[in-house]
PDB file of C-alpha atoms and ligand atoms in Angstrom:
ATOM      1  CA  MET A   1      22.127 -12.789 112.025  1.00  0.00           C
ATOM      2  CA  ASN A   2      23.736 -12.431 115.801  1.00  0.00           C
ATOM      3  CA  ASP A   3      21.531 -13.105 118.601  1.00  0.00           C
ATOM      4  CA  SER A   4      24.168 -12.089 121.223  1.00  0.00           C
ATOM      5  CA  PRO A   5      22.808  -9.671 123.794  1.00  0.00           C
ATOM      6  CA  ARG A   6      24.012  -6.130 123.378  1.00  0.00           C
ATOM      7  CA  ILE A   7      24.806  -6.064 127.052  1.00  0.00           C
ATOM      8  CA  GLN A   8      26.749  -8.696 128.188  1.00  0.00           C
ATOM      9  CA  VAL A   9      28.332  -9.447 131.757  1.00  0.00           C
ATOM     10  CA  HIS A  10      31.758 -11.239 132.220  1.00  0.00           C
ATOM     11  CA  ILE A  11      34.263 -12.259 135.243  1.00  0.00           C
ATOM     12  CA  ASP A  12      37.588 -11.133 133.815  1.00  0.00           C
ATOM     13  CA  ASP A  13      40.530  -9.148 133.808  1.00  0.00           C
ATOM     14  CA  ILE A  14      39.912  -6.268 131.700  1.00  0.00           C
ATOM     15  CA  THR A  15      43.496  -6.304 130.544  1.00  0.00           C
ATOM     16  CA  LYS A  16      42.960  -9.731 128.598  1.00  0.00           C
ATOM     17  CA  LEU A  17      40.099  -8.662 126.319  1.00  0.00           C
ATOM     18  CA  ALA A  18      40.681  -8.493 122.953  1.00  0.00           C
ATOM     19  CA  VAL A  19      38.017  -5.817 122.161  1.00  0.00           C
ATOM     20  CA  ASP A  20      37.925  -2.600 120.038  1.00  0.00           C
ATOM     21  CA  ALA A  21      38.165  -0.812 123.647  1.00  0.00           C
ATOM     22  CA  ILE A  22      38.573  -1.279 127.310  1.00  0.00           C
ATOM     23  CA  VAL A  23      37.390   1.341 129.166  1.00  0.00           C
ATOM     24  CA  ASN A  24      39.925   2.571 132.170  1.00  0.00           C
ATOM     25  CA  ALA A  25      38.900   3.936 135.596  1.00  0.00           C
ATOM     26  CA  ALA A  26      41.886   6.523 135.530  1.00  0.00           C
ATOM     27  CA  ASN A  27      42.467   9.389 137.823  1.00  0.00           C
ATOM     28  CA  THR A  28      42.662  12.958 136.759  1.00  0.00           C
ATOM     29  CA  SER A  29      46.272  12.619 136.036  1.00  0.00           C
ATOM     30  CA  LEU A  30      45.743   9.967 133.751  1.00  0.00           C
ATOM     31  CA  LEU A  31      49.343   8.791 134.466  1.00  0.00           C
ATOM     32  CA  GLY A  32      48.333   5.554 136.279  1.00  0.00           C
ATOM     33  CA  GLY A  33      47.437   4.468 139.649  1.00  0.00           C
ATOM     34  CA  GLY A  34      46.409   1.186 141.690  1.00  0.00           C
ATOM     35  CA  GLY A  35      43.370  -0.984 140.613  1.00  0.00           C
ATOM     36  CA  VAL A  36      42.353  -1.361 137.309  1.00  0.00           C
ATOM     37  CA  ASP A  37      44.050   1.739 136.250  1.00  0.00           C
ATOM     38  CA  GLY A  38      47.682  -0.151 137.192  1.00  0.00           C
ATOM     39  CA  ALA A  39      46.869  -3.265 135.876  1.00  0.00           C
ATOM     40  CA  ILE A  40      46.147  -1.908 132.717  1.00  0.00           C
ATOM     41  CA  HIS A  41      49.270   0.547 132.637  1.00  0.00           C
ATOM     42  CA  ARG A  42      51.295  -2.672 133.443  1.00  0.00           C
ATOM     43  CA  ALA A  43      49.847  -4.902 130.893  1.00  0.00           C
ATOM     44  CA  ALA A  44      49.753  -2.096 127.969  1.00  0.00           C
ATOM     45  CA  GLY A  45      53.506  -1.168 128.958  1.00  0.00           C
ATOM     46  CA  ARG A  46      55.452   2.526 129.514  1.00  0.00           C
ATOM     47  CA  GLU A  47      54.457   3.848 125.890  1.00  0.00           C
ATOM     48  CA  LEU A  48      50.851   4.188 127.323  1.00  0.00           C
ATOM     49  CA  GLU A  49      52.461   6.508 129.720  1.00  0.00           C
ATOM     50  CA  PHE A  50      54.201   8.705 126.884  1.00  0.00           C
ATOM     51  CA  GLU A  51      51.028   9.172 125.428  1.00  0.00           C
ATOM     52  CA  CYS A  52      48.972   9.866 128.427  1.00  0.00           C
ATOM     53  CA  ARG A  53      51.720  12.819 129.213  1.00  0.00           C
ATOM     54  CA  MET A  54      50.796  14.285 125.979  1.00  0.00           C
ATOM     55  CA  LEU A  55      46.827  14.492 127.474  1.00  0.00           C
ATOM     56  CA  ASN A  56      47.182  17.317 130.001  1.00  0.00           C
ATOM     57  CA  GLY A  57      44.674  14.807 132.508  1.00  0.00           C
ATOM     58  CA  CYS A  58      40.857  14.259 132.322  1.00  0.00           C
ATOM     59  CA  LYS A  59      38.216  15.992 134.313  1.00  0.00           C
ATOM     60  CA  ILE A  60      36.083  13.978 136.434  1.00  0.00           C
ATOM     61  CA  GLY A  61      32.996  12.514 134.373  1.00  0.00           C
ATOM     62  CA  GLU A  62      34.938  12.880 130.996  1.00  0.00           C
ATOM     63  CA  ALA A  63      36.960  10.433 128.920  1.00  0.00           C
ATOM     64  CA  LYS A  64      40.177  10.272 126.569  1.00  0.00           C
ATOM     65  CA  ILE A  65      41.059   8.070 123.818  1.00  0.00           C
ATOM     66  CA  THR A  66      44.586   6.393 123.590  1.00  0.00           C
ATOM     67  CA  LYS A  67      46.068   3.395 121.637  1.00  0.00           C
ATOM     68  CA  GLY A  68      46.232  -0.206 123.548  1.00  0.00           C
ATOM     69  CA  TYR A  69      49.810  -0.735 122.789  1.00  0.00           C
ATOM     70  CA  LYS A  70      50.654  -4.403 124.403  1.00  0.00           C
ATOM     71  CA  LEU A  71      47.103  -4.994 125.202  1.00  0.00           C
ATOM     72  CA  PRO A  72      44.683  -7.439 122.948  1.00  0.00           C
ATOM     73  CA  ALA A  73      42.554  -4.268 122.998  1.00  0.00           C
ATOM     74  CA  ARG A  74      43.105  -1.604 120.241  1.00  0.00           C
ATOM     75  CA  HIS A  75      42.144   1.281 122.141  1.00  0.00           C
ATOM     76  CA  ILE A  76      41.756   2.587 125.840  1.00  0.00           C
ATOM     77  CA  ILE A  77      39.493   4.920 126.620  1.00  0.00           C
ATOM     78  CA  HIS A  78      40.087   6.536 130.259  1.00  0.00           C
ATOM     79  CA  THR A  79      37.509   7.761 131.883  1.00  0.00           C
ATOM     80  CA  VAL A  80      37.912   9.582 135.854  1.00  0.00           C
ATOM     81  CA  GLY A  81      34.718   8.802 137.751  1.00  0.00           C
ATOM     82  CA  PRO A  82      33.932  10.269 141.091  1.00  0.00           C
ATOM     83  CA  VAL A  83      35.034   9.679 144.607  1.00  0.00           C
ATOM     84  CA  TRP A  84      31.999   8.646 146.416  1.00  0.00           C
ATOM     85  CA  GLN A  85      31.378  11.315 149.048  1.00  0.00           C
ATOM     86  CA  GLY A  86      27.861  10.234 150.439  1.00  0.00           C
ATOM     87  CA  GLY A  87      25.753  11.173 147.265  1.00  0.00           C
ATOM     88  CA  GLY A  88      25.045  15.040 147.317  1.00  0.00           C
ATOM     89  CA  LYS A  89      28.103  16.227 145.517  1.00  0.00           C
ATOM     90  CA  GLY A  90      26.814  15.342 141.918  1.00  0.00           C
ATOM     91  CA  GLU A  91      28.176  11.494 141.986  1.00  0.00           C
ATOM     92  CA  ALA A  92      25.458  10.132 140.224  1.00  0.00           C
ATOM     93  CA  GLU A  93      25.579  12.779 137.002  1.00  0.00           C
ATOM     94  CA  LEU A  94      29.549  12.514 137.224  1.00  0.00           C
ATOM     95  CA  LEU A  95      29.483   8.738 136.924  1.00  0.00           C
ATOM     96  CA  ALA A  96      26.696   8.596 134.269  1.00  0.00           C
ATOM     97  CA  SER A  97      28.689  11.127 132.623  1.00  0.00           C
ATOM     98  CA  CYS A  98      31.857   8.607 132.642  1.00  0.00           C
ATOM     99  CA  TYR A  99      29.540   6.222 130.738  1.00  0.00           C
ATOM    100  CA  THR A 100      27.982   8.499 127.963  1.00  0.00           C
ATOM    101  CA  SER A 101      31.741  10.258 127.420  1.00  0.00           C
ATOM    102  CA  SER A 102      33.233   6.827 127.051  1.00  0.00           C
ATOM    103  CA  LEU A 103      30.409   5.386 124.781  1.00  0.00           C
ATOM    104  CA  GLU A 104      30.478   8.781 122.574  1.00  0.00           C
ATOM    105  CA  LEU A 105      34.397   8.278 122.274  1.00  0.00           C
ATOM    106  CA  ALA A 106      33.974   4.680 121.423  1.00  0.00           C
ATOM    107  CA  ALA A 107      31.668   5.576 118.660  1.00  0.00           C
ATOM    108  CA  ALA A 108      33.200   8.131 117.306  1.00  0.00           C
ATOM    109  CA  ASN A 109      36.123   5.655 116.960  1.00  0.00           C
ATOM    110  CA  ASP A 110      34.036   2.922 115.260  1.00  0.00           C
ATOM    111  CA  CYS A 111      34.235   0.753 118.037  1.00  0.00           C
ATOM    112  CA  ARG A 112      32.034  -2.329 117.724  1.00  0.00           C
ATOM    113  CA  THR A 113      32.616  -3.692 121.166  1.00  0.00           C
ATOM    114  CA  VAL A 114      33.571  -2.023 124.221  1.00  0.00           C
ATOM    115  CA  ALA A 115      34.249  -3.291 127.773  1.00  0.00           C
ATOM    116  CA  PHE A 116      33.810  -1.510 130.829  1.00  0.00           C
ATOM    117  CA  PRO A 117      35.088  -2.156 134.691  1.00  0.00           C
ATOM    118  CA  ALA A 118      33.034  -1.498 137.707  1.00  0.00           C
ATOM    119  CA  ILE A 119      33.970   2.481 137.626  1.00  0.00           C
ATOM    120  CA  SER A 120      34.437   4.253 140.797  1.00  0.00           C
ATOM    121  CA  THR A 121      33.194   0.922 142.831  1.00  0.00           C
ATOM    122  CA  GLY A 122      36.975   0.317 144.122  1.00  0.00           C
ATOM    123  CA  VAL A 123      39.080   2.940 145.811  1.00  0.00           C
ATOM    124  CA  TYR A 124      36.594   5.667 145.119  1.00  0.00           C
ATOM    125  CA  ARG A 125      34.058   3.460 147.134  1.00  0.00           C
ATOM    126  CA  TYR A 126      30.953   4.297 145.293  1.00  0.00           C
ATOM    127  CA  PRO A 127      28.272   1.901 146.431  1.00  0.00           C
ATOM    128  CA  LYS A 128      28.354  -1.309 143.917  1.00  0.00           C
ATOM    129  CA  ASP A 129      24.256  -1.446 143.921  1.00  0.00           C
ATOM    130  CA  GLU A 130      24.081   2.329 142.872  1.00  0.00           C
ATOM    131  CA  ALA A 131      27.074   2.490 140.596  1.00  0.00           C
ATOM    132  CA  THR A 132      25.554  -0.484 138.683  1.00  0.00           C
ATOM    133  CA  ARG A 133      21.879   0.635 138.255  1.00  0.00           C
ATOM    134  CA  ILE A 134      23.766   3.978 136.891  1.00  0.00           C
ATOM    135  CA  ALA A 135      26.311   1.900 134.399  1.00  0.00           C
ATOM    136  CA  VAL A 136      23.500  -0.413 133.218  1.00  0.00           C
ATOM    137  CA  ASP A 137      20.872   2.375 132.741  1.00  0.00           C
ATOM    138  CA  THR A 138      23.180   4.967 131.094  1.00  0.00           C
ATOM    139  CA  VAL A 139      24.496   2.312 128.640  1.00  0.00           C
ATOM    140  CA  SER A 140      20.989   0.641 127.657  1.00  0.00           C
ATOM    141  CA  ARG A 141      19.699   4.281 127.099  1.00  0.00           C
ATOM    142  CA  PHE A 142      22.732   5.108 124.895  1.00  0.00           C
ATOM    143  CA  ILE A 143      22.972   1.847 122.788  1.00  0.00           C
ATOM    144  CA  GLY A 144      19.294   2.178 122.421  1.00  0.00           C
ATOM    145  CA  GLU A 145      19.437   5.365 120.509  1.00  0.00           C
ATOM    146  CA  LYS A 146      22.951   4.624 118.485  1.00  0.00           C
ATOM    147  CA  LYS A 147      24.015   1.713 116.180  1.00  0.00           C
ATOM    148  CA  LEU A 148      27.697   1.824 117.848  1.00  0.00           C
ATOM    149  CA  PRO A 149      29.394   0.371 119.907  1.00  0.00           C
ATOM    150  CA  GLU A 150      27.192  -2.663 119.091  1.00  0.00           C
ATOM    151  CA  THR A 151      28.221  -4.574 122.121  1.00  0.00           C
ATOM    152  CA  ILE A 152      28.787  -3.629 125.566  1.00  0.00           C
ATOM    153  CA  ILE A 153      31.068  -5.911 128.419  1.00  0.00           C
ATOM    154  CA  PHE A 154      30.408  -5.196 131.819  1.00  0.00           C
ATOM    155  CA  CYS A 155      33.783  -6.493 132.709  1.00  0.00           C
ATOM    156  CA  CYS A 156      33.538  -7.666 136.531  1.00  0.00           C
ATOM    157  CA  PHE A 157      36.582  -8.824 138.289  1.00  0.00           C
ATOM    158  CA  ASP A 158      34.454 -11.004 140.913  1.00  0.00           C
ATOM    159  CA  ASP A 159      31.772 -13.142 141.602  1.00  0.00           C
ATOM    160  CA  GLN A 160      29.594 -10.737 143.656  1.00  0.00           C
ATOM    161  CA  THR A 161      29.740  -7.883 141.413  1.00  0.00           C
ATOM    162  CA  ALA A 162      29.029  -9.812 138.495  1.00  0.00           C
ATOM    163  CA  GLU A 163      25.780 -11.251 140.379  1.00  0.00           C
ATOM    164  CA  ILE A 164      24.891  -7.312 140.890  1.00  0.00           C
ATOM    165  CA  TYR A 165      25.261  -6.619 137.146  1.00  0.00           C
ATOM    166  CA  ARG A 166      23.153  -9.677 135.957  1.00  0.00           C
ATOM    167  CA  GLN A 167      20.459  -8.859 138.022  1.00  0.00           C
ATOM    168  CA  ALA A 168      20.657  -5.168 136.827  1.00  0.00           C
ATOM    169  CA  VAL A 169      20.622  -6.440 133.241  1.00  0.00           C
ATOM    170  CA  ALA A 170      17.680  -9.016 134.289  1.00  0.00           C
ATOM    171  CA  ALA A 171      15.600  -6.106 135.645  1.00  0.00           C
ATOM    172  CA  LEU A 172      16.218  -4.111 132.753  1.00  0.00           C
ATOM    173  CA  ARG A 173      15.097  -6.959 130.291  1.00  0.00           C
ATOM    174  CA  LYS A 174      11.908  -7.305 132.211  1.00  0.00           C
ATOM    175  CA  GLY A 175      11.254  -3.357 131.878  1.00  0.00           C
TER     176      GLY A 175
HETATM  177  P1  LIG B 201      38.178   3.467 141.286  1.00  0.00           P
HETATM  178  O1  LIG B 201      39.453   4.107 141.432  1.00  0.00           O
HETATM  179  O2  LIG B 201      37.256   3.669 139.792  1.00  0.00           O
HETATM  180  O3  LIG B 201      37.024   2.866 142.365  1.00  0.00           O
HETATM  181  P2  LIG B 201      39.502   0.881 141.311  1.00  0.00           P
HETATM  182  O4  LIG B 201      40.552   0.227 140.038  1.00  0.00           O
HETATM  183  O5  LIG B 201      39.800   1.064 142.718  1.00  0.00           O
HETATM  184  O6  LIG B 201      38.809   2.277 140.508  1.00  0.00           O
HETATM  185  O7  LIG B 201      38.079   0.107 140.972  1.00  0.00           O
HETATM  186  C1  LIG B 201      37.137  -0.321 139.948  1.00  0.00           C
HETATM  187  C2  LIG B 201      36.565  -1.693 139.856  1.00  0.00           C
HETATM  188  O8  LIG B 201      37.512  -2.709 139.196  1.00  0.00           O
HETATM  189  C3  LIG B 201      36.543  -2.680 141.297  1.00  0.00           C
HETATM  190  O9  LIG B 201      35.262  -3.048 140.973  1.00  0.00           O
HETATM  191  C4  LIG B 201      37.890  -3.652 141.187  1.00  0.00           C
HETATM  192  O10 LIG B 201      37.268  -4.909 141.854  1.00  0.00           O
HETATM  193  C5  LIG B 201      37.921  -3.420 139.612  1.00  0.00           C
HETATM  194  N1  LIG B 201      39.274  -4.060 138.825  1.00  0.00           N
HETATM  195  C6  LIG B 201      40.602  -4.301 139.225  1.00  0.00           C
HETATM  196  N2  LIG B 201      41.429  -4.695 138.645  1.00  0.00           N
HETATM  197  C7  LIG B 201      40.531  -5.061 137.446  1.00  0.00           C
HETATM  198  C8  LIG B 201      41.078  -6.030 135.938  1.00  0.00           C
HETATM  199  N3  LIG B 201      42.428  -5.987 136.005  1.00  0.00           N
HETATM  200  N4  LIG B 201      40.060  -6.064 135.595  1.00  0.00           N
HETATM  201  C9  LIG B 201      38.870  -5.638 135.818  1.00  0.00           C
HETATM  202  N5  LIG B 201      38.341  -5.000 136.759  1.00  0.00           N
HETATM  203  C10 LIG B 201      39.219  -4.845 137.794  1.00  0.00           C
END
């Protein structure tokens, strides 16, 4: 019997995680960029870019999957978050869609454990509290109805972000 919670908060570099899939906060070109996207492309190696070139980009709120190449993770799910523009441009729906699209692809590829970065909260400037609430609510609703993925890791890059996630997860458990 495995008692570990299905939603976990870790502080780590997502490129180091040996999980079935890590999610990349990519841009619409899928050809690499800054932040977590740059870190993933550097760690996975040039072969990732070759596969990404065949994918013809990705729309905001959608997701595409590749192999993990030199990463310890088996797959990379690339999703494109919205740029924060004040909240009136459908940002919340698009961000939620990043999480559901990624989870659907993970389930379709038999991924049991998936790690997410805090999508859109870096250079795309989505307010962290809001983005975290959407991430935690959307993931929890999805996995409540499905067997796969079994475990979701919110992989935070710093203590402050991890604390925001821990509070959101605790609020969820209190109902
Ligand atoms: P976006 O363009 O979607 O805003 P960023 O990469 O700028 O994406 O930032 C998204 C989040 O990823 C930020 O909270 C940033 O601190 C975090 N991040 C950056 N590098 C890593 C990494 N190697 N592992 C995990 N999270 C990371």
